[in-house]
């Protein structure tokens, strides 16, 4: 399932991810990390050549043409006339690096974009992607802090519902159960039509205040796998 997050501006930079069920509470994963590839807005007033390069790079990411995206993003970084232009190019290049499995390079590009102090909307998109990386790597406290810094600055439309879902999950997994429950209820309240709304409500109603581990012994691996699949389908 593709996530497309179009935005308005000089031109649209539409970035796409994949949605797959994972082995961890139906979290969101994919080439663009947790399937939340939040599109960057090309700031008004950027040089025509730079805008064209960024547009080409984002389209290449959409088409899974990461090598082309990297080349175009490199040129956009070199030709950028403003900090926002350059930050946008770093963001697109980070997504292309993620498609190639280069998480270290992606993190470096996201940090470079943040260090340019871009406008709040773009900074929020960069922070969300950095949060996705932290979540995927199991750094839940850091992911929660990053999601908390950007969630209210993202457009109130999908895939922000998925940002809120992982924000709530990150809070729960870092021991902040009450805050996590509140975030998941917010998702269900603000995005009632979201495919994640029902699961978010269910997770919020667990009312857990601590971690538990449940173990089971099975006769063979296929039986264990079937049971695991059944439990994941129920949101565990």
mmCIF file of C-alpha atoms in Angstrom:
data_model
loop_
_atom_site.group_PDB
_atom_site.id
_atom_site.type_symbol
_atom_site.label_atom_id
_atom_site.label_comp_id
_atom_site.label_asym_id
_atom_site.label_seq_id
_atom_site.Cartn_x
_atom_site.Cartn_y
_atom_site.Cartn_z
ATOM 1 C CA UNK A 1 0.000 0.000 0.000
ATOM 2 C CA UNK A 2 1.481 3.331 -1.018
ATOM 3 C CA UNK A 3 1.524 6.453 1.067
ATOM 4 C CA UNK A 4 1.318 9.603 -1.025
ATOM 5 C CA UNK A 5 1.506 12.934 0.756
ATOM 6 C CA UNK A 6 1.020 15.751 -1.816
ATOM 7 C CA UNK A 7 1.671 19.301 -0.688
ATOM 8 C CA UNK A 8 1.107 22.682 -2.255
ATOM 9 C CA UNK A 9 3.849 25.134 -3.180
ATOM 10 C CA UNK A 10 5.890 26.124 -6.198
ATOM 11 C CA UNK A 11 5.620 22.482 -7.208
ATOM 12 C CA UNK A 12 4.637 19.266 -5.514
ATOM 13 C CA UNK A 13 7.296 16.905 -4.230
ATOM 14 C CA UNK A 14 5.437 13.660 -3.739
ATOM 15 C CA UNK A 15 7.334 10.980 -1.895
ATOM 16 C CA UNK A 16 6.112 7.433 -1.602
ATOM 17 C CA UNK A 17 6.613 4.630 0.885
ATOM 18 C CA UNK A 18 5.398 1.105 1.470
ATOM 19 C CA UNK A 19 3.148 -0.220 4.182
ATOM 20 C CA UNK A 20 3.785 -3.677 5.545
ATOM 21 C CA UNK A 21 2.784 -5.471 8.712
ATOM 22 C CA UNK A 22 5.837 -6.016 10.878
ATOM 23 C CA UNK A 23 6.612 -8.392 13.703
ATOM 24 C CA UNK A 24 6.204 -5.668 16.290
ATOM 25 C CA UNK A 25 2.598 -4.702 17.061
ATOM 26 C CA UNK A 26 1.734 -3.977 13.427
ATOM 27 C CA UNK A 27 4.160 -1.097 13.284
ATOM 28 C CA UNK A 28 4.780 0.508 9.912
ATOM 29 C CA UNK A 29 7.878 -0.397 7.964
ATOM 30 C CA UNK A 30 9.253 -0.076 4.455
ATOM 31 C CA UNK A 31 12.028 1.343 2.321
ATOM 32 C CA UNK A 32 11.340 4.831 3.640
ATOM 33 C CA UNK A 33 11.410 3.661 7.253
ATOM 34 C CA UNK A 34 8.136 2.945 8.926
ATOM 35 C CA UNK A 35 6.355 3.870 5.722
ATOM 36 C CA UNK A 36 5.981 7.500 6.697
ATOM 37 C CA UNK A 37 7.665 9.396 3.924
ATOM 38 C CA UNK A 38 6.395 12.909 4.536
ATOM 39 C CA UNK A 39 6.730 15.002 1.392
ATOM 40 C CA UNK A 40 8.867 18.104 1.534
ATOM 41 C CA UNK A 41 7.529 21.407 0.277
ATOM 42 C CA UNK A 42 9.769 23.229 -2.145
ATOM 43 C CA UNK A 43 9.930 26.756 -0.756
ATOM 44 C CA UNK A 44 8.678 29.636 -2.863
ATOM 45 C CA UNK A 45 11.336 31.730 -4.520
ATOM 46 C CA UNK A 46 13.839 28.953 -5.136
ATOM 47 C CA UNK A 47 15.901 29.105 -8.289
ATOM 48 C CA UNK A 48 14.182 27.537 -11.323
ATOM 49 C CA UNK A 49 17.053 25.135 -11.947
ATOM 50 C CA UNK A 50 17.157 24.037 -8.334
ATOM 51 C CA UNK A 51 13.382 23.527 -8.260
ATOM 52 C CA UNK A 52 13.572 21.367 -11.364
ATOM 53 C CA UNK A 53 16.333 19.278 -9.812
ATOM 54 C CA UNK A 54 14.392 18.795 -6.599
ATOM 55 C CA UNK A 55 11.289 17.881 -8.554
ATOM 56 C CA UNK A 56 13.261 15.349 -10.595
ATOM 57 C CA UNK A 57 14.837 13.915 -7.451
ATOM 58 C CA UNK A 58 11.505 13.517 -5.668
ATOM 59 C CA UNK A 59 9.930 11.911 -8.721
ATOM 60 C CA UNK A 60 12.871 9.513 -8.920
ATOM 61 C CA UNK A 61 12.304 8.557 -5.269
ATOM 62 C CA UNK A 62 8.630 7.988 -6.047
ATOM 63 C CA UNK A 63 9.631 5.687 -8.895
ATOM 64 C CA UNK A 64 12.182 3.846 -6.736
ATOM 65 C CA UNK A 65 15.009 5.188 -8.923
ATOM 66 C CA UNK A 66 17.343 5.903 -6.053
ATOM 67 C CA UNK A 67 20.524 6.307 -8.118
ATOM 68 C CA UNK A 68 18.886 9.011 -10.231
ATOM 69 C CA UNK A 69 17.440 10.636 -7.126
ATOM 70 C CA UNK A 70 20.868 10.799 -5.497
ATOM 71 C CA UNK A 71 22.406 12.385 -8.571
ATOM 72 C CA UNK A 72 19.670 15.002 -8.861
ATOM 73 C CA UNK A 73 19.706 15.735 -5.130
ATOM 74 C CA UNK A 74 23.508 16.161 -5.195
ATOM 75 C CA UNK A 75 23.127 18.778 -7.909
ATOM 76 C CA UNK A 76 20.301 20.486 -6.050
ATOM 77 C CA UNK A 77 22.455 20.737 -2.912
ATOM 78 C CA UNK A 78 25.298 22.299 -4.881
ATOM 79 C CA UNK A 79 23.053 24.738 -6.751
ATOM 80 C CA UNK A 80 20.781 25.744 -3.838
ATOM 81 C CA UNK A 81 20.518 29.476 -3.251
ATOM 82 C CA UNK A 82 18.756 29.379 0.112
ATOM 83 C CA UNK A 83 18.957 27.317 3.276
ATOM 84 C CA UNK A 84 15.445 25.969 2.693
ATOM 85 C CA UNK A 85 16.350 24.835 -0.828
ATOM 86 C CA UNK A 86 19.433 23.046 0.432
ATOM 87 C CA UNK A 87 17.576 21.483 3.381
ATOM 88 C CA UNK A 88 14.890 20.196 1.000
ATOM 89 C CA UNK A 89 17.563 18.616 -1.178
ATOM 90 C CA UNK A 90 19.197 16.956 1.831
ATOM 91 C CA UNK A 91 15.799 15.578 2.830
ATOM 92 C CA UNK A 92 15.133 14.097 -0.598
ATOM 93 C CA UNK A 93 18.645 12.644 -0.696
ATOM 94 C CA UNK A 94 18.083 11.051 2.718
ATOM 95 C CA UNK A 95 15.007 9.260 1.374
ATOM 96 C CA UNK A 96 16.960 8.066 -1.651
ATOM 97 C CA UNK A 97 19.705 6.747 0.631
ATOM 98 C CA UNK A 98 17.096 4.864 2.644
ATOM 99 C CA UNK A 99 15.887 3.196 -0.524
ATOM 100 C CA UNK A 100 19.434 1.934 -0.965
ATOM 101 C CA UNK A 101 19.657 0.775 2.640
ATOM 102 C CA UNK A 102 22.153 3.478 3.625
ATOM 103 C CA UNK A 103 20.789 4.401 7.043
ATOM 104 C CA UNK A 104 24.010 6.077 8.200
ATOM 105 C CA UNK A 105 24.069 8.335 5.158
ATOM 106 C CA UNK A 106 20.370 9.078 5.559
ATOM 107 C CA UNK A 107 20.840 10.125 9.157
ATOM 108 C CA UNK A 108 23.730 12.373 8.150
ATOM 109 C CA UNK A 109 21.603 14.062 5.477
ATOM 110 C CA UNK A 110 18.695 14.577 7.862
ATOM 111 C CA UNK A 111 21.055 16.124 10.404
ATOM 112 C CA UNK A 112 22.561 18.363 7.712
ATOM 113 C CA UNK A 113 19.078 19.528 6.757
ATOM 114 C CA UNK A 114 18.168 20.254 10.373
ATOM 115 C CA UNK A 115 21.401 22.182 10.929
ATOM 116 C CA UNK A 116 20.381 24.604 8.168
ATOM 117 C CA UNK A 117 17.420 25.713 10.339
ATOM 118 C CA UNK A 118 14.791 25.536 7.570
ATOM 119 C CA UNK A 119 11.245 26.846 7.916
ATOM 120 C CA UNK A 120 9.082 25.128 10.511
ATOM 121 C CA UNK A 121 7.048 23.042 8.056
ATOM 122 C CA UNK A 122 10.116 21.562 6.392
ATOM 123 C CA UNK A 123 11.902 21.127 9.722
ATOM 124 C CA UNK A 124 8.910 19.133 10.980
ATOM 125 C CA UNK A 125 9.065 16.786 7.992
ATOM 126 C CA UNK A 126 12.785 16.215 8.511
ATOM 127 C CA UNK A 127 12.249 15.596 12.227
ATOM 128 C CA UNK A 128 9.461 13.100 11.483
ATOM 129 C CA UNK A 129 11.747 11.097 9.222
ATOM 130 C CA UNK A 130 14.506 11.119 11.854
ATOM 131 C CA UNK A 131 11.917 9.898 14.366
ATOM 132 C CA UNK A 132 10.999 7.057 12.008
ATOM 133 C CA UNK A 133 14.624 5.964 11.938
ATOM 134 C CA UNK A 134 14.871 6.055 15.730
ATOM 135 C CA UNK A 135 11.649 4.063 16.039
ATOM 136 C CA UNK A 136 12.819 1.440 13.571
ATOM 137 C CA UNK A 137 16.154 1.132 15.391
ATOM 138 C CA UNK A 138 14.429 0.654 18.737
ATOM 139 C CA UNK A 139 15.350 4.045 20.214
ATOM 140 C CA UNK A 140 11.820 4.637 21.446
ATOM 141 C CA UNK A 141 12.502 7.464 23.899
ATOM 142 C CA UNK A 142 14.348 9.435 21.239
ATOM 143 C CA UNK A 143 11.656 8.648 18.661
ATOM 144 C CA UNK A 144 8.940 9.839 21.038
ATOM 145 C CA UNK A 145 10.781 13.102 21.682
ATOM 146 C CA UNK A 146 11.202 13.719 17.951
ATOM 147 C CA UNK A 147 7.590 12.877 17.144
ATOM 148 C CA UNK A 148 6.465 15.160 19.955
ATOM 149 C CA UNK A 149 8.476 18.023 18.491
ATOM 150 C CA UNK A 150 6.950 17.733 15.026
ATOM 151 C CA UNK A 151 3.495 16.128 15.255
ATOM 152 C CA UNK A 152 1.588 19.383 15.738
ATOM 153 C CA UNK A 153 3.422 21.044 12.845
ATOM 154 C CA UNK A 154 2.551 18.439 10.214
ATOM 155 C CA UNK A 155 -0.494 18.867 7.941
ATOM 156 C CA UNK A 156 -3.687 17.522 9.474
ATOM 157 C CA UNK A 157 -4.157 14.816 6.892
ATOM 158 C CA UNK A 158 -2.711 11.368 6.210
ATOM 159 C CA UNK A 159 -0.051 10.172 6.691
ATOM 160 C CA UNK A 160 0.058 12.256 9.870
ATOM 161 C CA UNK A 161 -2.275 9.641 11.343
ATOM 162 C CA UNK A 162 0.554 7.153 10.950
ATOM 163 C CA UNK A 163 2.971 9.544 12.588
ATOM 164 C CA UNK A 164 0.615 9.713 15.573
ATOM 165 C CA UNK A 165 0.329 5.921 15.659
ATOM 166 C CA UNK A 166 4.077 5.449 15.927
ATOM 167 C CA UNK A 167 4.310 8.397 18.323
ATOM 168 C CA UNK A 168 1.853 6.660 20.648
ATOM 169 C CA UNK A 169 3.632 3.324 20.284
ATOM 170 C CA UNK A 170 7.010 4.959 20.998
ATOM 171 C CA UNK A 171 5.640 6.563 24.153
ATOM 172 C CA UNK A 172 4.230 3.254 25.346
ATOM 173 C CA UNK A 173 7.450 1.408 24.628
ATOM 174 C CA UNK A 174 9.480 3.995 26.515
ATOM 175 C CA UNK A 175 7.267 3.523 29.573
ATOM 176 C CA UNK A 176 5.077 6.616 29.148
ATOM 177 C CA UNK A 177 1.828 4.680 28.977
ATOM 178 C CA UNK A 178 -0.568 7.493 29.833
ATOM 179 C CA UNK A 179 0.901 9.845 27.214
ATOM 180 C CA UNK A 180 0.934 7.016 24.698
ATOM 181 C CA UNK A 181 -2.728 6.226 25.340
ATOM 182 C CA UNK A 182 -3.663 9.886 24.935
ATOM 183 C CA UNK A 183 -1.808 10.111 21.633
ATOM 184 C CA UNK A 184 -3.522 7.005 20.279
ATOM 185 C CA UNK A 185 -6.927 8.344 21.327
ATOM 186 C CA UNK A 186 -6.090 11.577 19.545
ATOM 187 C CA UNK A 187 -5.411 9.591 16.378
ATOM 188 C CA UNK A 188 -8.777 7.838 16.620
ATOM 189 C CA UNK A 189 -10.548 11.131 17.359
ATOM 190 C CA UNK A 190 -8.915 13.269 14.664
ATOM 191 C CA UNK A 191 -8.691 10.561 11.981
ATOM 192 C CA UNK A 192 -11.789 8.378 12.471
ATOM 193 C CA UNK A 193 -11.591 7.113 8.871
ATOM 194 C CA UNK A 194 -7.953 6.059 9.219
ATOM 195 C CA UNK A 195 -7.254 2.330 8.817
ATOM 196 C CA UNK A 196 -5.278 2.680 12.043
ATOM 197 C CA UNK A 197 -8.097 4.247 14.093
ATOM 198 C CA UNK A 198 -9.561 0.971 15.353
ATOM 199 C CA UNK A 199 -6.187 -0.463 16.285
ATOM 200 C CA UNK A 200 -5.197 2.781 18.009
ATOM 201 C CA UNK A 201 -8.371 2.707 20.108
ATOM 202 C CA UNK A 202 -7.743 -0.904 21.061
ATOM 203 C CA UNK A 203 -4.143 -0.208 22.082
ATOM 204 C CA UNK A 204 -5.234 2.854 24.075
ATOM 205 C CA UNK A 205 -7.805 0.782 25.984
ATOM 206 C CA UNK A 206 -5.238 -1.705 27.247
ATOM 207 C CA UNK A 207 -4.624 0.669 30.164
ATOM 208 C CA UNK A 208 -1.269 -0.944 30.826
ATOM 209 C CA UNK A 209 1.076 0.708 33.300
ATOM 210 C CA UNK A 210 3.939 -1.773 33.020
ATOM 211 C CA UNK A 211 5.495 -4.265 30.653
ATOM 212 C CA UNK A 212 4.612 -7.942 30.656
ATOM 213 C CA UNK A 213 6.076 -10.945 28.869
ATOM 214 C CA UNK A 214 3.913 -13.905 27.905
ATOM 215 C CA UNK A 215 5.509 -17.184 26.916
ATOM 216 C CA UNK A 216 4.132 -20.309 25.337
ATOM 217 C CA UNK A 217 5.488 -23.713 24.340
ATOM 218 C CA UNK A 218 4.519 -25.176 20.978
ATOM 219 C CA UNK A 219 4.999 -28.582 19.457
ATOM 220 C CA UNK A 220 6.565 -27.247 16.253
ATOM 221 C CA UNK A 221 7.569 -23.995 14.599
ATOM 222 C CA UNK A 222 4.615 -23.809 12.143
ATOM 223 C CA UNK A 223 2.182 -23.953 15.079
ATOM 224 C CA UNK A 224 4.045 -21.162 16.843
ATOM 225 C CA UNK A 225 4.078 -19.061 13.681
ATOM 226 C CA UNK A 226 0.338 -19.492 13.169
ATOM 227 C CA UNK A 227 -0.331 -18.400 16.726
ATOM 228 C CA UNK A 228 1.990 -15.406 16.348
ATOM 229 C CA UNK A 229 0.186 -14.372 13.178
ATOM 230 C CA UNK A 230 -3.171 -14.663 14.951
ATOM 231 C CA UNK A 231 -2.003 -12.489 17.842
ATOM 232 C CA UNK A 232 -0.515 -9.875 15.530
ATOM 233 C CA UNK A 233 -3.837 -9.709 13.737
ATOM 234 C CA UNK A 234 -5.442 -8.794 17.063
ATOM 235 C CA UNK A 235 -2.964 -5.971 17.605
ATOM 236 C CA UNK A 236 -0.541 -7.659 19.992
#
